[in-house]
Amino acid sequence: MRLALEAAKDALFFDEVPIGAVVVFESQIVATGFNRTRIDLDPSAHAEVVAIREAAKKTGNYRLTGMSLYTTIEPCAMCAGLIVWARLKRLVYGARDAKSGAVDSIFQVCTNPVLNHRVEVTSGVLEIECRALIQSFFRDKRAMS
């Protein structure tokens, strides 16, 4: 999760919302990503999407079976769906997202029994640090406007 936090801090340099993600397989880093929606002019370029796309390219497989994704904030509906479709084994996230979280807060996409794949979920890892980073970003944004 510390690497995901570092990736989230990289997003700050580009004035992106500071969310970071890391894909891991057997304790080895496969891919990292941070929000790139403004850089790429792509509303789908969330940290999780960026990391999963990179992992799929590196492994030569769109299914990331047995891999884990670490992300600083609870994934949205788009990212939670992608986590399921990529067949990730495990999701570890830092802080909940009460407004758009689709893993525990609003929807339970990753563990929904109707879907053909379910993901092991661990939440609250480095929660205080993850929450502080994103809250600081938005507090600074509000102060500037």
Short mmCIF file of C-alpha atoms in Angstrom, two decimals:
data_model
loop_
_atom_site.label_atom_id
_atom_site.label_comp_id
_atom_site.label_asym_id
_atom_site.label_seq_id
_atom_site.Cartn_x
_atom_site.Cartn_y
_atom_site.Cartn_z
CA MET A 1 0.00 0.00 0.00
CA ARG A 2 2.94 2.33 0.58
CA LEU A 3 3.80 2.08 -3.13
CA ALA A 4 0.20 2.94 -4.01
CA LEU A 5 0.49 5.99 -1.76
CA GLU A 6 3.71 7.01 -3.53
CA ALA A 7 1.95 6.66 -6.89
CA ALA A 8 -0.91 8.79 -5.56
CA LYS A 9 1.59 11.49 -4.61
CA ASP A 10 2.97 11.38 -8.17
CA ALA A 11 -0.51 12.39 -9.37
CA LEU A 12 -0.22 15.64 -7.42
CA PHE A 13 2.57 16.80 -9.72
CA PHE A 14 0.05 16.75 -12.58
CA ASP A 15 -2.79 18.26 -10.52
CA GLU A 16 -4.63 14.94 -10.69
CA VAL A 17 -6.77 13.58 -7.87
CA PRO A 18 -4.18 11.70 -5.79
CA ILE A 19 -5.18 8.07 -6.07
CA GLY A 20 -2.58 5.38 -6.68
CA ALA A 21 -2.78 1.69 -7.49
CA VAL A 22 -0.35 -1.23 -7.65
CA VAL A 23 -0.83 -4.72 -9.12
CA VAL A 24 1.13 -7.45 -7.33
CA PHE A 25 1.74 -11.13 -8.10
CA GLU A 26 3.50 -13.35 -5.57
CA SER A 27 5.04 -10.36 -3.76
CA GLN A 28 6.37 -8.89 -7.02
CA ILE A 29 5.24 -5.53 -8.39
CA VAL A 30 3.69 -6.04 -11.81
CA ALA A 31 2.38 -2.54 -12.51
CA THR A 32 1.61 0.80 -10.90
CA GLY A 33 -0.68 3.63 -11.85
CA PHE A 34 -2.11 6.92 -10.69
CA ASN A 35 -5.07 8.97 -11.85
CA ARG A 36 -4.41 10.34 -15.34
CA THR A 37 -7.82 11.65 -16.38
CA ARG A 38 -6.56 15.19 -17.01
CA ILE A 39 -3.19 14.20 -18.48
CA ASP A 40 -4.74 11.72 -20.91
CA LEU A 41 -8.03 13.60 -21.41
CA ASP A 42 -9.66 10.28 -20.60
CA PRO A 43 -12.39 9.95 -17.99
CA SER A 44 -11.61 6.24 -17.66
CA ALA A 45 -7.93 6.78 -16.75
CA HIS A 46 -8.40 6.09 -13.06
CA ALA A 47 -5.41 4.74 -11.13
CA GLU A 48 -6.86 1.23 -11.03
CA VAL A 49 -7.53 1.19 -14.77
CA VAL A 50 -4.03 2.48 -15.55
CA ALA A 51 -2.39 -0.18 -13.34
CA ILE A 52 -4.57 -3.03 -14.63
CA ARG A 53 -3.98 -2.07 -18.28
CA GLU A 54 -0.22 -1.99 -17.67
CA ALA A 55 -0.32 -5.35 -15.88
CA ALA A 56 -2.27 -6.94 -18.74
CA LYS A 57 0.24 -5.64 -21.28
CA LYS A 58 3.23 -6.79 -19.23
CA THR A 59 1.82 -10.27 -18.67
CA GLY A 60 0.34 -10.63 -22.15
CA ASN A 61 -2.99 -11.63 -20.66
CA TYR A 62 -6.19 -9.71 -20.00
CA ARG A 63 -6.95 -12.04 -17.10
CA LEU A 64 -4.88 -11.27 -14.04
CA THR A 65 -5.75 -14.44 -12.16
CA GLY A 66 -3.97 -14.79 -8.84
CA MET A 67 -2.94 -11.13 -8.72
CA SER A 68 -3.80 -8.50 -6.13
CA LEU A 69 -4.58 -4.83 -6.58
CA TYR A 70 -3.69 -2.29 -3.91
CA THR A 71 -5.37 1.10 -4.21
CA THR A 72 -5.51 4.08 -1.90
CA ILE A 73 -9.25 4.73 -2.17
CA GLU A 74 -12.24 2.40 -2.49
CA PRO A 75 -12.81 1.85 -6.23
CA CYS A 76 -15.74 3.37 -8.10
CA ALA A 77 -18.27 1.27 -10.04
CA MET A 78 -16.19 1.35 -13.24
CA CYS A 79 -13.02 0.25 -11.49
CA ALA A 80 -14.76 -2.37 -9.33
CA GLY A 81 -16.27 -3.86 -12.48
CA LEU A 82 -12.87 -3.93 -14.14
CA ILE A 83 -11.37 -5.66 -11.09
CA VAL A 84 -13.98 -8.41 -11.45
CA TRP A 85 -13.58 -8.73 -15.25
CA ALA A 86 -9.79 -8.87 -14.94
CA ARG A 87 -10.29 -11.79 -12.53
CA LEU A 88 -8.05 -10.30 -9.87
CA LYS A 89 -7.84 -12.51 -6.82
CA ARG A 90 -7.68 -9.81 -4.18
CA LEU A 91 -8.36 -6.11 -3.69
CA VAL A 92 -6.76 -4.16 -0.86
CA TYR A 93 -7.78 -0.54 -0.43
CA GLY A 94 -7.08 2.24 2.03
CA ALA A 95 -9.97 4.63 2.65
CA ARG A 96 -13.65 4.15 1.94
CA ASP A 97 -15.40 6.46 -0.51
CA ALA A 98 -18.85 7.22 0.87
CA LYS A 99 -19.89 9.13 -2.28
CA SER A 100 -18.85 6.73 -5.04
CA GLY A 101 -17.31 3.60 -3.54
CA ALA A 102 -18.58 0.48 -5.26
CA VAL A 103 -16.87 -2.20 -3.18
CA ASP A 104 -18.40 -1.63 0.27
CA SER A 105 -19.90 1.86 0.55
CA ILE A 106 -22.63 2.15 -2.11
CA PHE A 107 -22.43 -1.08 -4.12
CA GLN A 108 -20.76 -4.41 -3.46
CA VAL A 109 -19.57 -5.17 -6.97
CA CYS A 110 -16.48 -7.23 -6.08
CA THR A 111 -18.36 -9.68 -3.88
CA ASN A 112 -21.71 -9.74 -5.66
CA PRO A 113 -22.88 -13.38 -5.83
CA VAL A 114 -24.69 -12.76 -9.13
CA LEU A 115 -21.40 -12.20 -10.95
CA ASN A 116 -19.29 -15.12 -12.15
CA HIS A 117 -16.18 -13.99 -10.23
CA ARG A 118 -15.75 -12.63 -6.75
CA VAL A 119 -12.75 -10.85 -5.30
CA GLU A 120 -11.32 -11.12 -1.79
CA VAL A 121 -11.50 -7.63 -0.27
CA THR A 122 -9.43 -6.11 2.52
CA SER A 123 -10.16 -2.51 3.47
CA GLY A 124 -8.69 0.07 5.81
CA VAL A 125 -5.00 -0.54 5.08
CA LEU A 126 -3.11 2.70 5.83
CA GLU A 127 -6.55 4.28 5.89
CA ILE A 128 -5.51 7.39 7.79
CA GLU A 129 -2.69 8.22 5.36
CA CYS A 130 -4.82 7.48 2.29
CA ARG A 131 -7.71 9.61 3.53
CA ALA A 132 -5.43 12.47 4.61
CA LEU A 133 -3.81 12.69 1.17
CA ILE A 134 -7.06 13.01 -0.75
CA GLN A 135 -8.71 15.28 1.83
CA SER A 136 -5.71 17.60 1.74
CA PHE A 137 -5.91 17.77 -2.06
CA PHE A 138 -9.57 18.76 -2.06
CA ARG A 139 -9.14 21.16 0.87
CA ASP A 140 -6.39 22.94 -1.08
CA LYS A 141 -8.60 23.03 -4.19
CA ARG A 142 -11.46 24.63 -2.26
CA ALA A 143 -9.09 27.19 -0.72
CA MET A 144 -7.89 28.22 -4.18
CA SER A 145 -11.37 28.85 -5.55
#
